[in-house]
JSON list of C-alpha atoms in Angstrom, two decimals:
[
{"chain": "A", "resi": 96, "resn": "MET", "atom": "CA", "xyz": [14.55, -31.84, -36.77]},
{"chain": "A", "resi": 97, "resn": "ASP", "atom": "CA", "xyz": [16.81, -29.93, -34.43]},
{"chain": "A", "resi": 98, "resn": "TYR", "atom": "CA", "xyz": [14.77, -29.43, -30.89]},
{"chain": "A", "resi": 99, "resn": "LEU", "atom": "CA", "xyz": [17.46, -27.70, -29.58]},
{"chain": "A", "resi": 100, "resn": "ALA", "atom": "CA", "xyz": [16.83, -24.71, -31.95]},
{"chain": "A", "resi": 101, "resn": "ILE", "atom": "CA", "xyz": [13.48, -24.31, -30.63]},
{"chain": "A", "resi": 102, "resn": "VAL", "atom": "CA", "xyz": [14.07, -24.93, -27.03]},
{"chain": "A", "resi": 103, "resn": "TYR", "atom": "CA", "xyz": [17.06, -22.62, -26.62]},
{"chain": "A", "resi": 104, "resn": "PRO", "atom": "CA", "xyz": [15.50, -19.43, -27.42]},
{"chain": "A", "resi": 105, "resn": "ILE", "atom": "CA", "xyz": [12.31, -20.35, -25.33]},
{"chain": "A", "resi": 106, "resn": "LEU", "atom": "CA", "xyz": [14.76, -21.03, -22.38]},
{"chain": "A", "resi": 107, "resn": "VAL", "atom": "CA", "xyz": [16.62, -17.74, -22.85]},
{"chain": "A", "resi": 108, "resn": "ALA", "atom": "CA", "xyz": [13.34, -15.73, -23.04]},
{"chain": "A", "resi": 109, "resn": "CYS", "atom": "CA", "xyz": [12.21, -17.47, -19.77]},
{"chain": "A", "resi": 110, "resn": "PHE", "atom": "CA", "xyz": [15.48, -16.60, -18.19]},
{"chain": "A", "resi": 111, "resn": "LEU", "atom": "CA", "xyz": [15.49, -12.97, -19.32]},
{"chain": "A", "resi": 112, "resn": "PHE", "atom": "CA", "xyz": [11.80, -12.91, -18.09]},
{"chain": "A", "resi": 113, "resn": "GLY", "atom": "CA", "xyz": [12.64, -14.26, -14.62]},
{"chain": "A", "resi": 114, "resn": "ILE", "atom": "CA", "xyz": [15.77, -11.76, -14.36]},
{"chain": "A", "resi": 115, "resn": "ILE", "atom": "CA", "xyz": [13.16, -8.86, -15.14]},
{"chain": "A", "resi": 116, "resn": "LEU", "atom": "CA", "xyz": [10.64, -10.09, -12.31]},
{"chain": "A", "resi": 117, "resn": "VAL", "atom": "CA", "xyz": [13.55, -10.31, -9.86]},
{"chain": "A", "resi": 118, "resn": "ILE", "atom": "CA", "xyz": [14.86, -6.91, -10.71]},
{"chain": "A", "resi": 119, "resn": "SER", "atom": "CA", "xyz": [11.23, -5.71, -10.43]},
{"chain": "A", "resi": 120, "resn": "PHE", "atom": "CA", "xyz": [10.65, -7.19, -6.82]},
{"chain": "A", "resi": 121, "resn": "VAL", "atom": "CA", "xyz": [13.99, -5.94, -5.49]},
{"chain": "A", "resi": 122, "resn": "ILE", "atom": "CA", "xyz": [13.15, -2.20, -6.79]},
{"chain": "A", "resi": 123, "resn": "ALA", "atom": "CA", "xyz": [9.59, -2.33, -5.22]},
{"chain": "A", "resi": 124, "resn": "VAL", "atom": "CA", "xyz": [10.94, -3.52, -1.81]},
{"chain": "A", "resi": 125, "resn": "VAL", "atom": "CA", "xyz": [13.68, -0.97, -1.78]},
{"chain": "A", "resi": 126, "resn": "TRP", "atom": "CA", "xyz": [11.10, 1.55, -2.94]},
{"chain": "A", "resi": 127, "resn": "LEU", "atom": "CA", "xyz": [8.72, 0.72, 0.08]},
{"chain": "A", "resi": 128, "resn": "GLN", "atom": "CA", "xyz": [11.21, 0.70, 2.51]},
{"chain": "A", "resi": 129, "resn": "TYR", "atom": "CA", "xyz": [12.08, 4.24, 1.44]},
{"chain": "A", "resi": 130, "resn": "VAL", "atom": "CA", "xyz": [8.58, 5.36, 1.41]},
{"chain": "A", "resi": 131, "resn": "ASP", "atom": "CA", "xyz": [8.20, 3.83, 4.98]},
{"chain": "A", "resi": 132, "resn": "ARG", "atom": "CA", "xyz": [11.25, 5.65, 6.42]},
{"chain": "A", "resi": 133, "resn": "ARG", "atom": "CA", "xyz": [10.03, 9.01, 5.05]},
{"chain": "A", "resi": 134, "resn": "LEU", "atom": "CA", "xyz": [6.43, 8.34, 6.46]},
{"chain": "A", "resi": 135, "resn": "ARG", "atom": "CA", "xyz": [8.14, 7.75, 9.97]},
{"chain": "A", "resi": 136, "resn": "GLU", "atom": "CA", "xyz": [10.54, 10.49, 10.08]},
{"chain": "A", "resi": 137, "resn": "CYS", "atom": "CA", "xyz": [10.41, 12.65, 13.06]},
{"chain": "A", "resi": 138, "resn": "PRO", "atom": "CA", "xyz": [9.43, 16.27, 12.19]},
{"chain": "A", "resi": 139, "resn": "LYS", "atom": "CA", "xyz": [11.40, 17.57, 15.44]},
{"chain": "A", "resi": 140, "resn": "CYS", "atom": "CA", "xyz": [14.72, 15.46, 15.22]},
{"chain": "A", "resi": 141, "resn": "ARG", "atom": "CA", "xyz": [14.55, 14.53, 11.76]},
{"chain": "A", "resi": 142, "resn": "ARG", "atom": "CA", "xyz": [15.48, 11.13, 12.14]},
{"chain": "A", "resi": 143, "resn": "LYS", "atom": "CA", "xyz": [14.20, 8.61, 9.41]},
{"chain": "A", "resi": 144, "resn": "ALA", "atom": "CA", "xyz": [12.08, 5.56, 10.66]},
{"chain": "A", "resi": 145, "resn": "ALA", "atom": "CA", "xyz": [12.02, 6.79, 14.37]},
{"chain": "A", "resi": 146, "resn": "GLY", "atom": "CA", "xyz": [8.13, 6.98, 14.66]},
{"chain": "A", "resi": 147, "resn": "ILE", "atom": "CA", "xyz": [6.31, 4.04, 16.24]},
{"chain": "A", "resi": 148, "resn": "ILE", "atom": "CA", "xyz": [2.42, 4.22, 15.96]},
{"chain": "A", "resi": 149, "resn": "VAL", "atom": "CA", "xyz": [1.32, 4.45, 19.61]},
{"chain": "A", "resi": 150, "resn": "ASP", "atom": "CA", "xyz": [-2.44, 5.08, 18.96]},
{"chain": "A", "resi": 151, "resn": "THR", "atom": "CA", "xyz": [-5.01, 4.86, 15.86]},
{"chain": "A", "resi": 152, "resn": "LYS", "atom": "CA", "xyz": [-8.33, 6.38, 15.94]},
{"chain": "A", "resi": 153, "resn": "THR", "atom": "CA", "xyz": [-10.93, 5.57, 13.07]},
{"chain": "A", "resi": 154, "resn": "VAL", "atom": "CA", "xyz": [-14.13, 7.76, 12.42]},
{"chain": "A", "resi": 155, "resn": "ARG", "atom": "CA", "xyz": [-16.61, 6.70, 9.80]},
{"chain": "A", "resi": 156, "resn": "LEU", "atom": "CA", "xyz": [-17.34, 9.81, 7.72]},
{"chain": "A", "resi": 157, "resn": "LYS", "atom": "CA", "xyz": [-19.84, 8.58, 5.11]},
{"chain": "A", "resi": 158, "resn": "ARG", "atom": "CA", "xyz": [-21.56, 5.13, 4.25]},
{"chain": "A", "resi": 159, "resn": "HIS", "atom": "CA", "xyz": [-23.86, 5.19, 1.08]},
{"chain": "A", "resi": 160, "resn": "ILE", "atom": "CA", "xyz": [-24.93, 2.93, -1.81]},
{"chain": "A", "resi": 161, "resn": "ASP", "atom": "CA", "xyz": [-23.41, 3.81, -5.24]},
{"chain": "A", "resi": 162, "resn": "ARG", "atom": "CA", "xyz": [-25.96, 2.47, -7.98]},
{"chain": "A", "resi": 163, "resn": "LYS", "atom": "CA", "xyz": [-24.18, 3.96, -11.00]},
{"chain": "A", "resi": 164, "resn": "GLY", "atom": "CA", "xyz": [-22.76, 0.84, -12.32]},
{"chain": "A", "resi": 165, "resn": "LEU", "atom": "CA", "xyz": [-23.92, -2.64, -13.28]},
{"chain": "A", "resi": 166, "resn": "LYS", "atom": "CA", "xyz": [-24.18, -3.81, -9.58]},
{"chain": "A", "resi": 167, "resn": "PRO", "atom": "CA", "xyz": [-24.68, -1.76, -6.64]},
{"chain": "A", "resi": 168, "resn": "VAL", "atom": "CA", "xyz": [-21.57, -1.10, -4.49]},
{"chain": "A", "resi": 169, "resn": "ARG", "atom": "CA", "xyz": [-21.30, 0.13, -0.82]},
{"chain": "A", "resi": 170, "resn": "ILE", "atom": "CA", "xyz": [-18.86, 2.69, 0.01]},
{"chain": "A", "resi": 171, "resn": "THR", "atom": "CA", "xyz": [-17.69, 3.36, 3.56]},
{"chain": "A", "resi": 172, "resn": "GLU", "atom": "CA", "xyz": [-15.46, 6.50, 3.62]},
{"chain": "A", "resi": 173, "resn": "GLU", "atom": "CA", "xyz": [-13.27, 6.90, 7.11]},
{"chain": "A", "resi": 174, "resn": "GLN", "atom": "CA", "xyz": [-10.77, 9.23, 8.29]},
{"chain": "A", "resi": 175, "resn": "VAL", "atom": "CA", "xyz": [-7.84, 7.17, 10.14]},
{"chain": "A", "resi": 176, "resn": "THR", "atom": "CA", "xyz": [-5.41, 9.26, 12.59]},
{"chain": "A", "resi": 177, "resn": "ASP", "atom": "CA", "xyz": [-2.13, 7.60, 13.47]},
{"chain": "A", "resi": 178, "resn": "GLN", "atom": "CA", "xyz": [-0.15, 8.87, 16.51]},
{"chain": "A", "resi": 179, "resn": "TYR", "atom": "CA", "xyz": [3.21, 8.47, 16.29]},
{"chain": "A", "resi": 180, "resn": "GLU", "atom": "CA", "xyz": [6.15, 8.85, 18.90]},
{"chain": "A", "resi": 181, "resn": "CYS", "atom": "CA", "xyz": [9.85, 9.20, 18.17]},
{"chain": "A", "resi": 182, "resn": "GLU", "atom": "CA", "xyz": [12.12, 6.34, 19.54]},
{"chain": "A", "resi": 183, "resn": "PHE", "atom": "CA", "xyz": [14.93, 8.78, 20.03]},
{"chain": "A", "resi": 184, "resn": "CYS", "atom": "CA", "xyz": [13.35, 12.23, 21.47]},
{"chain": "A", "resi": 185, "resn": "GLY", "atom": "CA", "xyz": [10.07, 11.38, 22.43]},
{"chain": "A", "resi": 186, "resn": "HIS", "atom": "CA", "xyz": [8.39, 13.72, 20.31]},
{"chain": "A", "resi": 187, "resn": "THR", "atom": "CA", "xyz": [4.57, 12.70, 19.40]},
{"chain": "A", "resi": 188, "resn": "TRP", "atom": "CA", "xyz": [2.96, 13.69, 16.11]},
{"chain": "A", "resi": 189, "resn": "THR", "atom": "CA", "xyz": [-0.18, 12.67, 14.08]},
{"chain": "A", "resi": 190, "resn": "ARG", "atom": "CA", "xyz": [-0.70, 11.78, 10.72]},
{"chain": "A", "resi": 191, "resn": "SER", "atom": "CA", "xyz": [-4.06, 11.53, 8.93]},
{"chain": "A", "resi": 192, "resn": "LEU", "atom": "CA", "xyz": [-5.61, 9.72, 5.93]},
{"chain": "A", "resi": 193, "resn": "LYS", "atom": "CA", "xyz": [-8.89, 9.14, 4.24]},
{"chain": "A", "resi": 194, "resn": "ARG", "atom": "CA", "xyz": [-9.79, 5.49, 3.39]},
{"chain": "A", "resi": 195, "resn": "ILE", "atom": "CA", "xyz": [-12.37, 4.45, 1.03]},
{"chain": "A", "resi": 196, "resn": "GLN", "atom": "CA", "xyz": [-13.58, 1.09, 0.97]},
{"chain": "A", "resi": 197, "resn": "ARG", "atom": "CA", "xyz": [-15.73, -0.60, -1.86]},
{"chain": "A", "resi": 198, "resn": "GLU", "atom": "CA", "xyz": [-17.86, -3.62, -1.03]},
{"chain": "A", "resi": 199, "resn": "ARG", "atom": "CA", "xyz": [-20.30, -5.38, -3.56]},
{"chain": "A", "resi": 200, "resn": "VAL", "atom": "CA", "xyz": [-23.93, -5.37, -2.58]},
{"chain": "A", "resi": 201, "resn": "GLU", "atom": "CA", "xyz": [-25.86, -8.62, -3.41]},
{"chain": "A", "resi": 202, "resn": "SER", "atom": "CA", "xyz": [-29.14, -7.68, -4.96]},
{"chain": "A", "resi": 203, "resn": "VAL", "atom": "CA", "xyz": [-32.11, -9.24, -3.10]},
{"chain": "A", "resi": 204, "resn": "LEU", "atom": "CA", "xyz": [-34.61, -9.84, -6.06]}
]
């Protein structure tokens, strides 16, 4: 029995799968860098990746327990406001986002 005929296609498939994983990782890194540069763009001088976070404020909006599923889940909603300052022109601006955190609640029965 020729084992090389069995092992060779498996090695080729593993090699191709590895190449696909590496390419996917590189694409993800490049995309995340692009998104980060766009998010930190100064609205005044239009330079990419010029904003540095100088202050962050977090405000809790709601906190409740959701009992719709099989297990109860505690849902915490927060408003996060980041204040940026441009490294080049000194312009400051804010950007807000809503963050939702879900935590499982252990039942005490």
